[in-house]
């Protein structure tokens, strides 16, 4: 499993909440387990207490994305470093689950899950994955969706660092909203221009006519 894969753990957790819409899907043990995806061994360790602990980690991860989105890259790194210190990882070389055409293991780095509890394991993997993405591609590749009120987290993997939205749906919605705003502005300008012309005509003298 490539280390870049783990950065999605952070995005998945952050996006369980939509603060502007007052929505939170992280309300049960089952919701927490779903975040682990195919990692069923880690998911089985989830307990009731992990719901609250996961929310706490989520708040800290969102703060990292927010700082990066605002251009405060030093703050983003400091916040991420605090998570890395609190939730250390155990890197291992793995390959037994992935074989090449000749049946040989495809060796790769794997982050072993934390032994203490489900939150510690998930937080360690999410923080390390995010750290790998940040150091490899830059802090400006971490962002929050610009399609208000969404503000979902995303990782920019575009070639020209141009991503501004978490999904095609949000990008389309933002473009439509911008188009309608331009049309309203054009209509308002046309109305003002018409009123100015009428006013000018009303101020003419009989001699001018």
mmCIF file of N, CA, C and O in Angstrom, residues 9 16 32 40 47 56 58 80 82 94 99 101 152-153 161 173 207:
data_model
loop_
_atom_site.group_PDB
_atom_site.id
_atom_site.type_symbol
_atom_site.label_atom_id
_atom_site.label_comp_id
_atom_site.label_asym_id
_atom_site.label_seq_id
_atom_site.Cartn_x
_atom_site.Cartn_y
_atom_site.Cartn_z
ATOM 1 N N UNK A 9 -7.324 9.143 4.576
ATOM 2 C CA UNK A 9 -7.917 8.903 5.889
ATOM 3 C C UNK A 9 -8.284 10.231 6.545
ATOM 4 O O UNK A 9 -9.338 10.355 7.176
ATOM 5 N N UNK A 16 -16.727 14.157 7.570
ATOM 6 C CA UNK A 16 -17.919 13.612 8.232
ATOM 7 C C UNK A 16 -18.738 14.723 8.881
ATOM 8 O O UNK A 16 -19.830 14.478 9.388
ATOM 9 N N UNK A 32 -18.132 5.285 12.662
ATOM 10 C CA UNK A 32 -16.678 5.298 12.836
ATOM 11 C C UNK A 32 -16.050 4.126 12.088
ATOM 12 O O UNK A 32 -15.035 4.271 11.400
ATOM 13 N N UNK A 40 -10.748 -4.028 8.131
ATOM 14 C CA UNK A 40 -11.724 -4.590 9.059
ATOM 15 C C UNK A 40 -11.122 -4.920 10.417
ATOM 16 O O UNK A 40 -11.799 -4.848 11.438
ATOM 17 N N UNK A 47 -14.899 1.234 19.795
ATOM 18 C CA UNK A 47 -15.805 1.179 20.942
ATOM 19 C C UNK A 47 -16.575 2.491 21.039
ATOM 20 O O UNK A 47 -16.298 3.445 20.315
ATOM 21 N N UNK A 56 -12.724 14.634 18.263
ATOM 22 C CA UNK A 56 -11.645 15.502 18.715
ATOM 23 C C UNK A 56 -10.516 15.549 17.687
ATOM 24 O O UNK A 56 -10.000 16.626 17.358
ATOM 25 N N UNK A 58 -10.851 14.897 14.553
ATOM 26 C CA UNK A 58 -11.414 15.559 13.371
ATOM 27 C C UNK A 58 -11.261 17.073 13.455
ATOM 28 O O UNK A 58 -10.897 17.731 12.458
ATOM 29 N N UNK A 80 0.050 19.800 12.451
ATOM 30 C CA UNK A 80 0.236 18.420 12.006
ATOM 31 C C UNK A 80 1.331 17.737 12.817
ATOM 32 O O UNK A 80 1.206 16.563 13.187
ATOM 33 N N UNK A 82 2.047 18.258 15.876
ATOM 34 C CA UNK A 82 1.530 17.915 17.202
ATOM 35 C C UNK A 82 0.770 16.592 17.162
ATOM 36 O O UNK A 82 0.826 15.796 18.112
ATOM 37 N N UNK A 94 5.864 -4.266 3.629
ATOM 38 C CA UNK A 94 4.879 -5.309 3.394
ATOM 39 C C UNK A 94 4.856 -5.662 1.916
ATOM 40 O O UNK A 94 5.402 -4.954 1.085
ATOM 41 N N UNK A 99 1.245 -9.471 -5.313
ATOM 42 C CA UNK A 99 2.251 -10.242 -6.036
ATOM 43 C C UNK A 99 2.358 -9.752 -7.475
ATOM 44 O O UNK A 99 1.365 -9.320 -8.075
ATOM 45 N N UNK A 101 3.656 -10.428 -11.612
ATOM 46 C CA UNK A 101 3.292 -11.464 -12.581
ATOM 47 C C UNK A 101 4.042 -12.769 -12.366
ATOM 48 O O UNK A 101 3.596 -13.838 -12.805
ATOM 49 N N UNK A 152 -15.845 21.314 2.535
ATOM 50 C CA UNK A 152 -15.242 19.993 2.693
ATOM 51 C C UNK A 152 -13.748 20.075 2.403
ATOM 52 O O UNK A 152 -13.304 20.889 1.595
ATOM 53 N N UNK A 153 -12.984 19.198 3.038
ATOM 54 C CA UNK A 153 -11.544 19.153 2.807
ATOM 55 C C UNK A 153 -11.249 18.393 1.518
ATOM 56 O O UNK A 153 -12.011 17.520 1.105
ATOM 57 N N UNK A 161 -2.030 23.096 -9.820
ATOM 58 C CA UNK A 161 -2.429 23.572 -8.496
ATOM 59 C C UNK A 161 -3.659 24.472 -8.567
ATOM 60 O O UNK A 161 -3.730 25.514 -7.911
ATOM 61 N N UNK A 173 -21.855 23.749 -9.165
ATOM 62 C CA UNK A 173 -22.744 24.623 -8.398
ATOM 63 C C UNK A 173 -22.169 26.024 -8.257
ATOM 64 O O UNK A 173 -22.879 27.027 -8.393
ATOM 65 N N UNK A 207 -36.317 74.227 -26.148
ATOM 66 C CA UNK A 207 -35.426 74.639 -27.248
ATOM 67 C C UNK A 207 -34.586 73.500 -27.715
ATOM 68 O O UNK A 207 -34.292 73.347 -28.908
#
